Amino acid sequence: MKHYWIFAILLFSCCLLSAQGEPLAGISLFPANGSTQINPDTHLVLTFPSTPTIGNSGKIRVYDASDDRLVDVLDMSIPPGPTQPHHARIPYTEVPYVYIPGHWTNANTQPGTHSGTAQPTPDSYQLTIIGGFTDGFHFYPIIVHDNVATITLHHNLLEYNKTYYVQIDPGVLTLEDNSFAGIPDKTWTFSTKTSPPPADSKWLVVNADGSDDFNTLQGALDFLPDYNRERVTIFIKNGIYEEIIYFRHKANITILGEDRDKVKVCYFNNEVFNPHPVNITTNEIPGTFPSRRAAFMGDVSSGIHLINFTIESLNPKPAQAEGLLLVGERHIVSNMTIIGQGDALQLNGSVYLENIQMTGYGDNVLSRGPCFFKDCELISTRGPHIWIRNPFTNHGCVLVDCTLRGSSDKVHATIARRNKAYTFCEAVLLNCKLANIRPEGWFSEGGDESNVHYWEYNSTNLSDGQPIDASQRHPISRQLTQENDAELIAEYSDPANILGGWTPTMAPAILAQPTSVKSTKGKTAFFNVRTAALPEATYQWFKNNTAINGATAATLTLDKVGVNDAATYTVVATNDSGSVTSKAVTLTVNQ
């Protein structure tokens, strides 16, 4: 009997130790433990039974399983970034970064440490290289939403055809019941894909679940070479992509979302968290733009097309924080939702924008121009819609058939404001609808106003379509009329005249695919497709791969369907820049 109790006590103790030492009990891992075919740009995601708390001690380490080499480390004792404005800004790193297989580096970088610097000092912040920028971005190594903790590794350190294991120290993440005490060595492993997509790929797919070419949009952008000559489309599947996007020296890239409202690229970034460096004293410089505060930034690039998704700067209170910041030439922004704070949308170079909705706290469109808005909606939650800074060498900001409004009856914004240092400001409204706009409309700090163009033509009230009351408009502004200004109105209605001779063109992109239909014999059936294209697309519908005579609209109507109409249907949308074919859908006809 004595030996029985000793055995029972030993067995109970072993079971207790086993339960306490099991690091993965009740926790879901992504990538799954032992999984293969993982994209190297993957996040590490832990789903807990309850909401975890992020600690301020311990490290997350990633090792190469083939030789136990330390590949990356995140030190949780280092804060993500500044939380209060300060003047002790970090200067740009003067040593250029060089790409070697696996990561960006310079002479001061040590493998397995911050991508941006050597070993950090205790008063530094988290840093990572994004898009090969010559300086680091502050970032959040762990982001928690509900019971999901997402770990962001330093960029471009994982490689193809490798097996890795992850180690997480106790205290990095904790649960209220203390049931999670980290993950020890070689408990969590995964293997990456053997190779990247073909280098000449013209269509790349981003999917957060890792089932396609890339997990992150930044991963897809980093894959593409600088100054790409042939257009490449990056298709983003529905999901939330919480990542800072930064790229430069890119060309001829279309970024297309699956659904405008269901694809969100977002991040909590602002001027405090990622401030301008101290050794850059002006924004009016050529080359790389000295800003790291936007959620999404395309720098010194050309021919970037952004279509059919949402960009959002996640700031709970007002801040200088662009949703989108574009520098370069010949960009197109179409069917997009952009949410920022102060300076919500910054445009430095020729940009054509159509059918976008943009919301910000004030100075929403910060533009050096030239930019042309068509059929857009601008919403201000407090301050002016536009802050123009264009020089005399190019046009400013022209809005045609747009809506400008304050966010509520209690928020009455001005159309534009002008700093007196900018003497050639140009903001022109043609056929725009206004709501909750201050009676004076425009604002100027004074100074030389002789070359300022604050012009309106046919502005109407959004509520009733009646002409606005311009009797209290700022004296710097001017009301255009067909009688006196017909030639000027026609000139400013043409994007090419505003955008330095560039006529925006964009091959058709499908915004909403047709869907399969079930109908009853004798009833009417419809198929519909929605596209974005410049110029507008023409259409041709096909039945079982045969063109349907006269079916050349975005909607295909089939009257009094019969059994012979039961078939597979597709549509091709075409303009001078290219064509696109919809997915195949079926019509099922019930007797």
Coordinates of C-alpha atoms in Angstrom, one line a residue:
M1 CA 0.0 0.0 0.0
K2 CA 2.8 2.4 0.8
H3 CA 4.4 1.8 -2.6
Y4 CA 1.0 2.4 -4.3
W5 CA 0.6 5.9 -2.7
I6 CA 4.2 6.8 -3.7
F7 CA 3.5 5.7 -7.3
A8 CA 0.2 7.7 -7.3
I9 CA 1.9 10.8 -6.0
L10 CA 4.7 10.5 -8.6
L11 CA 2.1 10.0 -11.4
F12 CA 0.1 13.0 -10.2
S13 CA 3.2 15.2 -10.1
C14 CA 4.2 14.1 -13.6
C15 CA 0.8 14.9 -14.9
L16 CA 0.8 18.3 -13.2
L17 CA 4.2 19.2 -14.6
S18 CA 3.2 18.1 -18.0
A19 CA 0.1 20.3 -17.9
Q20 CA 2.0 23.2 -16.6
G21 CA 4.8 22.8 -19.2
E22 CA 2.6 22.4 -22.2
P23 CA 3.0 25.8 -23.9
L24 CA 0.5 25.4 -26.7
A25 CA -2.5 24.2 -24.7
G26 CA -5.6 26.0 -26.0
I27 CA -3.6 28.2 -28.3
S28 CA -3.8 28.3 -32.1
L29 CA -0.6 29.2 -34.0
F30 CA -0.1 30.7 -37.4
P31 CA 1.8 29.4 -39.2
A32 CA 0.7 26.1 -37.8
N33 CA 3.3 24.1 -36.0
G34 CA 5.1 22.0 -38.5
S35 CA 3.5 23.6 -41.5
T36 CA 5.2 24.0 -44.9
Q37 CA 4.8 26.2 -47.9
I38 CA 4.8 29.4 -45.8
N39 CA 5.5 32.8 -47.3
P40 CA 8.6 34.5 -45.9
D41 CA 6.7 37.7 -45.3
T42 CA 4.4 36.0 -42.9
H43 CA 3.3 37.4 -39.5
L44 CA 3.3 35.2 -36.5
V45 CA -0.1 34.9 -35.0
L46 CA -1.2 33.4 -31.7
T47 CA -4.9 33.0 -30.9
F48 CA -5.5 32.6 -27.2
P49 CA -8.6 31.5 -25.2
S50 CA -8.8 35.0 -23.7
T51 CA -7.3 38.4 -24.3
P52 CA -3.5 38.5 -23.8
T53 CA -1.5 41.4 -22.3
I54 CA 1.7 42.6 -24.0
G55 CA 4.6 42.7 -21.7
N56 CA 7.6 45.0 -21.5
S57 CA 10.3 42.4 -21.0
G58 CA 11.5 39.2 -22.7
K59 CA 12.3 38.5 -26.3
I60 CA 10.9 36.8 -29.4
R61 CA 13.6 34.9 -31.3
V62 CA 13.5 33.2 -34.7
Y63 CA 16.2 30.6 -35.5
D64 CA 17.3 28.8 -38.7
A65 CA 16.6 25.2 -37.9
S66 CA 19.4 23.9 -40.1
D67 CA 22.2 25.4 -38.0
D68 CA 20.4 27.1 -35.0
R69 CA 21.5 30.5 -36.3
L70 CA 19.7 33.5 -34.8
V71 CA 17.8 35.1 -37.7
D72 CA 15.7 37.7 -35.9
V73 CA 15.0 39.0 -32.4
L74 CA 12.3 41.3 -31.0
D75 CA 13.2 42.8 -27.6
M76 CA 10.0 43.8 -25.8
S77 CA 11.9 46.0 -23.3
I78 CA 12.3 48.5 -26.1
P79 CA 9.2 50.7 -26.6
P80 CA 7.6 50.8 -30.1
G81 CA 8.1 54.5 -30.6
P82 CA 7.6 58.0 -29.2
T83 CA 4.2 58.9 -27.7
Q84 CA 4.9 62.6 -27.1
P85 CA 6.2 65.3 -29.5
H86 CA 9.9 66.0 -28.9
H87 CA 12.7 67.9 -30.6
A88 CA 15.4 65.3 -30.1
R89 CA 14.6 63.6 -33.4
I90 CA 16.9 61.0 -34.9
P91 CA 18.7 62.1 -38.0
Y92 CA 18.6 60.1 -41.2
T93 CA 21.2 57.4 -41.4
E94 CA 23.9 58.5 -43.7
V95 CA 25.3 55.1 -44.5
P96 CA 23.4 53.6 -47.4
Y97 CA 21.7 50.3 -47.0
V98 CA 22.6 47.4 -49.3
Y99 CA 20.4 44.4 -50.0
I100 CA 22.0 41.1 -49.4
P101 CA 20.0 37.8 -49.7
G102 CA 17.5 37.9 -46.8
H103 CA 17.6 41.4 -45.6
W104 CA 18.7 45.0 -46.0
T105 CA 21.8 45.9 -44.1
N106 CA 24.7 48.3 -43.6
A107 CA 28.1 48.3 -42.0
N108 CA 26.5 48.8 -38.6
T109 CA 23.9 46.1 -38.7
Q110 CA 24.3 42.8 -36.9
P111 CA 22.3 39.7 -38.0
G112 CA 19.4 39.0 -35.7
T113 CA 19.1 42.6 -34.4
H114 CA 17.1 45.6 -35.5
S115 CA 17.0 45.9 -39.3
G116 CA 17.7 49.6 -39.0
T117 CA 20.7 49.9 -36.6
A118 CA 23.2 47.9 -34.6
Q119 CA 22.3 46.8 -31.1
P120 CA 19.9 49.4 -29.7
T121 CA 20.6 51.5 -26.6
P122 CA 18.1 51.4 -23.7
D123 CA 16.5 54.7 -24.7
S124 CA 16.0 53.8 -28.4
Y125 CA 12.8 52.6 -30.1
Q126 CA 11.9 49.6 -32.2
L127 CA 13.1 50.1 -35.7
T128 CA 12.6 48.2 -39.0
I129 CA 13.6 48.8 -42.6
I130 CA 10.5 49.1 -44.9
G131 CA 10.9 49.3 -48.6
G132 CA 14.7 49.8 -48.4
F133 CA 14.3 53.2 -46.9
T134 CA 17.7 54.5 -45.7
D135 CA 16.3 54.9 -42.2
G136 CA 14.2 52.8 -39.9
F137 CA 10.5 53.1 -39.1
H138 CA 9.2 52.8 -35.5
F139 CA 6.7 49.9 -35.3
Y140 CA 4.7 47.7 -33.0
P141 CA 6.3 44.3 -32.7
I142 CA 3.0 42.9 -31.3
I143 CA -0.5 44.1 -31.9
V144 CA -3.4 42.6 -30.0
H145 CA -7.1 42.6 -31.1
D146 CA -9.4 40.7 -28.8
N147 CA -7.8 37.3 -28.2
V148 CA -5.4 37.5 -31.2
A149 CA -1.8 38.6 -30.9
T150 CA 0.0 39.4 -34.2
I151 CA 3.8 39.5 -34.2
T152 CA 5.5 41.5 -36.9
L153 CA 9.1 40.4 -37.5
H154 CA 11.7 42.7 -39.0
H155 CA 11.3 43.0 -42.8
N156 CA 13.0 40.7 -45.3
L157 CA 14.9 38.5 -42.8
L158 CA 13.2 35.2 -43.5
E159 CA 14.1 33.5 -46.7
Y160 CA 12.7 30.9 -49.1
N161 CA 13.4 27.2 -48.7
K162 CA 14.2 27.4 -45.0
T163 CA 12.9 25.8 -41.8
Y164 CA 12.6 28.1 -38.7
Y165 CA 11.7 27.7 -35.1
V166 CA 10.3 30.4 -32.8
Q167 CA 11.1 30.9 -29.2
I168 CA 9.1 33.3 -27.0
D169 CA 10.3 34.2 -23.5
P170 CA 7.9 34.3 -20.5
G171 CA 6.5 37.7 -20.0
V172 CA 6.3 38.7 -23.7
L173 CA 2.6 37.8 -23.6
T174 CA 0.6 36.9 -20.5
L175 CA -2.9 35.7 -19.7
E176 CA -4.9 36.7 -16.7
D177 CA -4.8 33.1 -15.4
N178 CA -1.0 32.9 -16.0
S179 CA -1.5 29.8 -18.1
F180 CA 0.8 31.0 -20.9
A181 CA 4.5 31.2 -20.0
G182 CA 6.1 31.5 -23.5
I183 CA 7.1 29.0 -26.1
P184 CA 10.4 27.1 -25.6
D185 CA 13.0 26.3 -28.3
K186 CA 11.9 24.0 -31.2
T187 CA 8.3 23.7 -30.0
W188 CA 7.0 25.9 -32.9
T189 CA 8.5 25.3 -36.3
F190 CA 7.5 26.0 -39.9
S191 CA 9.1 25.8 -43.4
T192 CA 8.9 28.4 -46.1
K193 CA 8.1 27.9 -49.8
T194 CA 11.0 26.6 -51.8
S195 CA 11.0 29.6 -54.2
P196 CA 9.3 33.0 -54.9
P197 CA 6.8 33.6 -57.7
P198 CA 8.4 33.8 -61.2
A199 CA 10.4 37.0 -61.6
D200 CA 8.3 38.0 -64.7
S201 CA 4.9 37.5 -63.0
K202 CA 2.4 40.1 -64.1
W203 CA -0.3 39.1 -61.5
L204 CA 0.6 38.7 -57.8
V205 CA -1.9 37.8 -55.1
V206 CA -1.8 39.0 -51.5
N207 CA -3.8 37.0 -49.0
A208 CA -3.5 37.4 -45.2
D209 CA -4.1 33.7 -44.7
G210 CA -0.9 32.8 -46.6
S211 CA -2.7 30.7 -49.3
D212 CA -1.4 32.9 -52.2
D213 CA 1.9 34.6 -53.3
F214 CA 2.3 36.9 -50.3
N215 CA 0.8 37.4 -46.8
T216 CA 1.4 41.2 -46.8
L217 CA 1.1 44.0 -49.4
Q218 CA 4.6 45.2 -48.4
G219 CA 6.0 41.7 -49.2
A220 CA 4.6 41.9 -52.7
L221 CA 5.9 45.4 -53.2
D222 CA 9.4 44.5 -52.0
F223 CA 9.4 41.6 -54.5
L224 CA 9.0 43.9 -57.5
P225 CA 12.2 45.5 -59.0
D226 CA 12.8 49.2 -59.1
Y227 CA 11.6 51.1 -62.1
N228 CA 9.6 48.1 -63.5
R229 CA 8.8 48.7 -67.2
E230 CA 5.9 46.4 -67.7
R231 CA 2.8 46.9 -65.6
V232 CA 2.2 44.4 -62.8
T233 CA -1.0 44.0 -60.8
I234 CA -1.0 43.2 -57.1
F235 CA -4.4 41.8 -56.3
I236 CA -5.3 42.0 -52.5
K237 CA -7.9 39.6 -51.3
N238 CA -10.4 40.6 -48.7
G239 CA -9.0 41.1 -45.2
I240 CA -7.4 43.6 -42.8
Y241 CA -3.7 44.3 -43.5
E242 CA -2.3 46.2 -40.5
E243 CA 1.1 47.3 -41.8
I244 CA 3.0 50.4 -42.7
I245 CA 3.3 50.5 -46.4
Y246 CA 6.3 52.3 -47.9
F247 CA 7.9 51.9 -51.3
R248 CA 10.1 54.0 -53.6
H249 CA 11.6 53.9 -57.0
K250 CA 8.6 51.7 -58.2
A251 CA 6.8 52.1 -61.5
N252 CA 3.9 50.7 -63.4
I253 CA 2.2 48.9 -60.5
T254 CA -1.6 48.4 -60.1
I255 CA -2.7 47.6 -56.6
L256 CA -6.3 46.3 -56.9
G257 CA -8.5 45.3 -54.0
E258 CA -11.1 42.5 -54.1
D259 CA -13.7 44.7 -52.4
R260 CA -13.4 48.4 -51.6
D261 CA -15.0 48.0 -48.2
K262 CA -13.6 44.5 -47.3
V263 CA -9.9 45.2 -48.0
K264 CA -8.4 47.6 -45.5
V265 CA -4.7 48.6 -45.4
C266 CA -4.2 50.4 -42.1
Y267 CA -1.7 51.3 -39.3
F268 CA -1.4 53.5 -36.2
N269 CA 1.2 55.9 -37.5
N270 CA 1.7 59.7 -37.2
E271 CA 4.2 62.5 -37.0
V272 CA 4.9 61.8 -33.3
F273 CA 5.4 58.1 -33.7
N274 CA 7.6 58.4 -36.8
P275 CA 8.7 62.0 -36.9
H276 CA 10.6 63.9 -39.6
P277 CA 14.3 63.5 -39.1
V278 CA 16.1 66.5 -37.6
N279 CA 18.7 66.8 -40.4
I280 CA 16.0 67.5 -43.0
T281 CA 14.9 71.1 -42.6
T282 CA 12.5 71.5 -45.5
N283 CA 9.9 69.5 -47.4
E284 CA 10.5 71.4 -50.6
I285 CA 13.3 69.2 -51.9
P286 CA 13.6 66.8 -54.8
G287 CA 14.2 63.1 -54.3
T288 CA 13.1 61.0 -51.4
F289 CA 10.5 62.8 -49.3
P290 CA 11.4 63.2 -45.7
S291 CA 8.3 61.7 -44.1
R292 CA 7.5 58.4 -42.4
R293 CA 4.2 59.2 -40.7
A294 CA 1.7 57.9 -43.4
A295 CA -0.1 54.6 -43.2
F296 CA 0.6 54.2 -46.9
M297 CA 3.3 56.0 -48.8
G298 CA 4.6 55.7 -52.4
D299 CA 7.8 57.7 -52.7
V300 CA 9.6 58.9 -55.9
S301 CA 7.6 56.5 -58.0
S302 CA 5.6 56.7 -61.3
G303 CA 2.5 55.1 -62.8
I304 CA 1.1 53.7 -59.5
H305 CA -2.6 52.8 -59.8
L306 CA -4.5 52.3 -56.5
I307 CA -8.0 50.8 -57.1
N308 CA -10.8 49.5 -55.0
F309 CA -9.7 49.3 -51.4
T310 CA -9.6 51.3 -48.1
I311 CA -6.5 53.0 -46.6
E312 CA -6.8 54.2 -43.0
S313 CA -4.6 55.9 -40.5
L314 CA -5.6 54.4 -37.1
N315 CA -5.4 57.4 -34.8
P316 CA -7.9 57.6 -32.0
K317 CA -7.4 61.4 -31.7
P318 CA -6.3 64.1 -34.1
A319 CA -2.7 63.9 -35.4
Q320 CA -0.6 64.7 -38.4
A321 CA -1.1 61.4 -40.0
E322 CA -1.8 60.8 -43.7
G323 CA -3.8 57.9 -44.8
L324 CA -2.1 58.1 -48.2
L325 CA 1.0 60.1 -49.3
L326 CA 2.1 60.0 -52.9
V327 CA 5.3 61.4 -54.4
G328 CA 6.1 61.1 -58.1
E329 CA 4.3 61.3 -61.4
R330 CA 1.3 60.0 -63.3
H331 CA -0.4 58.3 -60.4
I332 CA -4.1 57.2 -60.5
V333 CA -6.3 56.7 -57.4
S334 CA -9.7 55.3 -58.3
N335 CA -12.7 53.9 -56.4
M336 CA -10.8 54.2 -53.1
T337 CA -11.7 55.1 -49.5
I338 CA -9.0 57.1 -47.7
I339 CA -9.2 57.9 -44.0
G340 CA -6.6 60.1 -42.3
Q341 CA -6.2 62.8 -39.7
G342 CA -4.5 66.2 -40.3
D343 CA -3.1 66.2 -43.8
A344 CA -5.1 63.1 -44.5
L345 CA -4.1 62.9 -48.2
Q346 CA -0.8 64.4 -49.3
L347 CA 0.0 64.6 -53.1
N348 CA 3.3 65.7 -54.4
G349 CA 3.4 65.2 -58.2
S350 CA 0.8 64.6 -60.9
V351 CA -2.2 62.6 -59.6
Y352 CA -5.6 61.9 -61.1
L353 CA -8.3 60.9 -58.5
E354 CA -11.7 59.6 -59.4
N355 CA -14.6 58.3 -57.3
I356 CA -12.7 58.4 -54.0
Q357 CA -14.1 59.2 -50.6
M358 CA -11.6 60.9 -48.3
T359 CA -12.2 61.8 -44.6
G360 CA -9.8 63.8 -42.4
Y361 CA -9.5 66.2 -39.5
G362 CA -8.4 69.2 -41.5
D363 CA -6.0 70.4 -44.2
N364 CA -7.2 67.1 -45.7
V365 CA -5.6 67.5 -49.1
L366 CA -2.1 68.7 -48.6
S367 CA -0.9 69.2 -52.2
R368 CA 2.0 70.6 -54.1
G369 CA 0.2 69.5 -57.2
P370 CA -0.8 69.1 -59.8
C371 CA -3.8 67.0 -58.9
F372 CA -7.2 66.5 -60.6
F373 CA -10.2 65.2 -58.7
K374 CA -13.3 63.9 -60.5
D375 CA -16.5 62.7 -58.8
C376 CA -14.9 62.6 -55.4
E377 CA -16.3 63.2 -51.9
L378 CA -14.2 65.1 -49.4
I379 CA -15.3 65.1 -45.7
S380 CA -13.8 67.3 -43.0
T381 CA -14.3 66.6 -39.3
R382 CA -13.0 70.0 -38.4
G383 CA -10.6 72.1 -40.5
P384 CA -10.1 73.2 -44.2
H385 CA -10.5 70.6 -47.0
I386 CA -7.4 71.7 -48.9
W387 CA -4.0 73.2 -48.1
I388 CA -2.3 74.1 -51.3
R389 CA 1.4 74.6 -51.7
N390 CA 2.0 74.4 -55.4
P391 CA 4.8 76.4 -57.0
F392 CA 4.4 78.6 -60.1
T393 CA 5.8 75.8 -62.2
N394 CA 2.7 73.7 -62.1
H395 CA -1.0 73.8 -61.5
G396 CA -2.5 73.2 -58.0
C397 CA -5.7 71.3 -57.1
V398 CA -8.7 71.1 -59.4
L399 CA -12.0 69.5 -58.4
V400 CA -14.7 68.7 -60.9
D401 CA -18.2 67.3 -60.1
C402 CA -17.1 66.7 -56.5
T403 CA -18.7 67.0 -53.1
L404 CA -17.1 68.9 -50.2
R405 CA -18.8 68.9 -46.8
G406 CA -18.3 69.2 -43.1
S407 CA -18.9 66.0 -41.2
S408 CA -22.1 67.4 -39.5
D409 CA -24.2 70.5 -39.1
K410 CA -21.8 71.5 -36.2
V411 CA -18.7 71.3 -38.4
H412 CA -18.4 74.0 -41.0
A413 CA -15.1 73.8 -42.9
T414 CA -13.5 76.1 -45.3
I415 CA -12.7 75.0 -48.8
A416 CA -9.0 75.8 -48.7
R417 CA -6.4 77.7 -46.6
R418 CA -3.3 79.4 -47.7
N419 CA 0.0 80.1 -45.9
K420 CA 1.3 83.4 -47.1
A421 CA 4.6 81.8 -48.0
Y422 CA 2.9 80.1 -51.0
T423 CA 2.1 82.8 -53.4
F424 CA 0.9 80.7 -56.4
C425 CA -1.7 78.6 -54.6
E426 CA -4.4 77.3 -57.0
A427 CA -7.6 75.6 -55.9
V428 CA -10.4 75.5 -58.5
L429 CA -13.9 74.0 -58.0
L430 CA -16.1 73.3 -61.1
N431 CA -19.7 72.0 -60.7
C432 CA -19.2 71.0 -57.0
K433 CA -21.7 70.3 -54.3
L434 CA -21.1 71.9 -50.9
A435 CA -22.5 71.3 -47.5
N436 CA -21.5 72.8 -44.1
I437 CA -19.0 75.2 -45.7
R438 CA -18.3 78.5 -44.0
P439 CA -19.8 81.5 -45.8
E440 CA -16.4 83.0 -46.6
G441 CA -15.4 79.7 -48.2
W442 CA -11.7 80.4 -48.5
F443 CA -8.9 81.4 -46.1
S444 CA -5.7 83.3 -46.7
E445 CA -3.0 84.5 -44.2
G446 CA -2.4 87.5 -46.4
G447 CA 0.9 88.5 -48.2
D448 CA 1.1 88.6 -51.9
E449 CA -2.2 87.3 -53.3
S450 CA -1.9 88.6 -56.8
N451 CA -1.2 85.1 -58.3
V452 CA -3.6 83.1 -56.1
H453 CA -6.3 81.2 -57.9
Y454 CA -9.3 80.6 -55.6
W455 CA -12.0 80.0 -58.3
E456 CA -15.5 78.5 -58.2
Y457 CA -17.9 77.7 -61.0
N458 CA -21.4 76.6 -60.5
S459 CA -21.1 75.6 -56.8
T460 CA -24.4 74.3 -55.5
N461 CA -25.9 73.3 -52.2
L462 CA -25.8 69.6 -51.6
S463 CA -29.1 69.7 -49.9
D464 CA -31.3 71.2 -52.6
G465 CA -29.1 71.7 -55.7
Q466 CA -29.5 75.5 -55.6
P467 CA -26.6 77.8 -56.3
I468 CA -24.5 78.7 -53.2
D469 CA -24.8 82.1 -51.7
A470 CA -21.4 83.6 -52.7
S471 CA -22.1 87.1 -51.3
Q472 CA -19.8 86.5 -48.3
R473 CA -17.0 84.8 -50.1
H474 CA -13.4 85.8 -49.2
P475 CA -12.3 88.7 -51.5
I476 CA -9.4 86.6 -52.7
S477 CA -11.8 84.2 -54.4
R478 CA -13.5 84.5 -57.7
Q479 CA -16.8 83.3 -59.1
L480 CA -16.4 82.1 -62.7
T481 CA -19.3 82.4 -65.2
Q482 CA -19.9 80.9 -68.7
E483 CA -20.4 84.4 -70.0
N484 CA -17.0 85.7 -69.0
D485 CA -14.9 82.5 -68.4
A486 CA -16.1 79.8 -70.8
E487 CA -12.6 79.2 -72.2
L488 CA -11.1 79.1 -68.7
I489 CA -13.7 76.6 -67.5
A490 CA -13.1 74.4 -70.5
E491 CA -9.4 74.5 -70.0
Y492 CA -9.7 73.5 -66.3
S493 CA -12.2 70.7 -67.1
D494 CA -9.5 68.8 -69.1
P495 CA -7.2 66.7 -66.9
A496 CA -4.3 66.9 -69.4
N497 CA -4.3 70.7 -69.1
I498 CA -3.9 70.5 -65.4
L499 CA -1.5 67.5 -65.2
G500 CA 1.3 68.9 -67.3
G501 CA 0.1 67.4 -70.6
W502 CA -0.4 63.9 -69.2
T503 CA -3.8 62.3 -70.2
P504 CA -4.6 59.7 -67.5
T505 CA -5.2 56.2 -68.9
M506 CA -5.9 53.0 -67.1
A507 CA -6.8 49.5 -68.4
P508 CA -10.1 48.2 -67.1
A509 CA -10.1 46.6 -63.6
I510 CA -13.1 44.7 -62.4
L511 CA -14.5 46.1 -59.2
A512 CA -17.5 43.8 -58.9
Q513 CA -17.7 40.4 -60.6
P514 CA -20.9 39.1 -62.1
T515 CA -22.6 36.4 -60.0
S516 CA -24.3 33.2 -60.9
V517 CA -28.1 33.4 -61.3
K518 CA -30.9 31.0 -60.8
S519 CA -34.1 31.9 -62.7
T520 CA -37.4 30.4 -63.7
K521 CA -38.4 29.7 -67.3
G522 CA -40.1 32.7 -68.8
K523 CA -38.6 35.2 -66.3
T524 CA -36.0 37.9 -66.8
A525 CA -32.4 37.3 -65.7
F526 CA -29.6 39.8 -65.2
F527 CA -25.8 39.7 -65.1
N528 CA -23.9 42.8 -64.1
V529 CA -20.2 43.8 -63.9
R530 CA -18.7 47.0 -62.5
T531 CA -15.3 48.3 -63.6
A532 CA -12.9 51.2 -63.3
A533 CA -11.2 52.3 -66.5
L534 CA -9.8 55.4 -68.2
P535 CA -11.3 56.1 -70.6
E536 CA -14.5 54.2 -69.8
A537 CA -14.6 50.6 -70.9
T538 CA -16.7 49.0 -73.6
Y539 CA -18.2 45.5 -73.0
Q540 CA -18.8 42.3 -74.8
W541 CA -20.7 39.4 -73.2
F542 CA -20.1 35.8 -74.1
K543 CA -22.3 32.7 -73.8
N544 CA -20.3 29.5 -73.6
N545 CA -17.3 31.4 -75.1
T546 CA -19.3 32.7 -78.0
A547 CA -20.0 36.5 -78.3
I548 CA -23.6 37.5 -77.8
N549 CA -24.7 39.8 -80.6
G550 CA -25.6 43.3 -79.2
A551 CA -24.6 42.4 -75.6
T552 CA -22.3 45.4 -75.2
A553 CA -23.4 47.0 -71.9
A554 CA -22.2 46.5 -68.3
T555 CA -25.5 44.7 -67.6
L556 CA -26.6 41.7 -69.6
T557 CA -30.4 41.3 -69.7
L558 CA -32.0 38.0 -70.7
D559 CA -35.7 38.3 -71.3
K560 CA -38.1 35.3 -70.9
V561 CA -35.3 32.8 -70.3
G562 CA -35.6 29.2 -71.5
V563 CA -33.6 26.0 -71.1
N564 CA -31.4 27.1 -74.0
D565 CA -30.2 30.1 -72.0
A566 CA -28.8 27.9 -69.2
A567 CA -25.1 28.3 -69.9
T568 CA -21.8 29.8 -68.7
Y569 CA -21.4 33.6 -69.2
T570 CA -18.4 35.9 -69.2
V571 CA -17.8 39.5 -70.1
V572 CA -14.7 41.2 -71.5
A573 CA -14.2 44.9 -70.7
T574 CA -11.9 46.8 -73.0
N575 CA -10.4 50.2 -73.7
D576 CA -7.3 51.4 -75.5
S577 CA -5.0 50.5 -72.6
G578 CA -6.1 46.9 -72.3
S579 CA -8.8 44.4 -71.5
V580 CA -10.0 42.2 -68.7
T581 CA -12.2 39.1 -68.6
S582 CA -14.6 38.4 -65.8
K583 CA -14.9 35.1 -64.0
A584 CA -17.3 32.6 -65.6
V585 CA -20.8 32.5 -64.0
T586 CA -23.7 30.3 -64.8
L587 CA -27.4 30.7 -65.4
T588 CA -29.6 27.9 -64.1
V589 CA -33.1 27.8 -65.4
N590 CA -35.8 26.0 -63.4
Q591 CA -38.7 24.5 -65.4

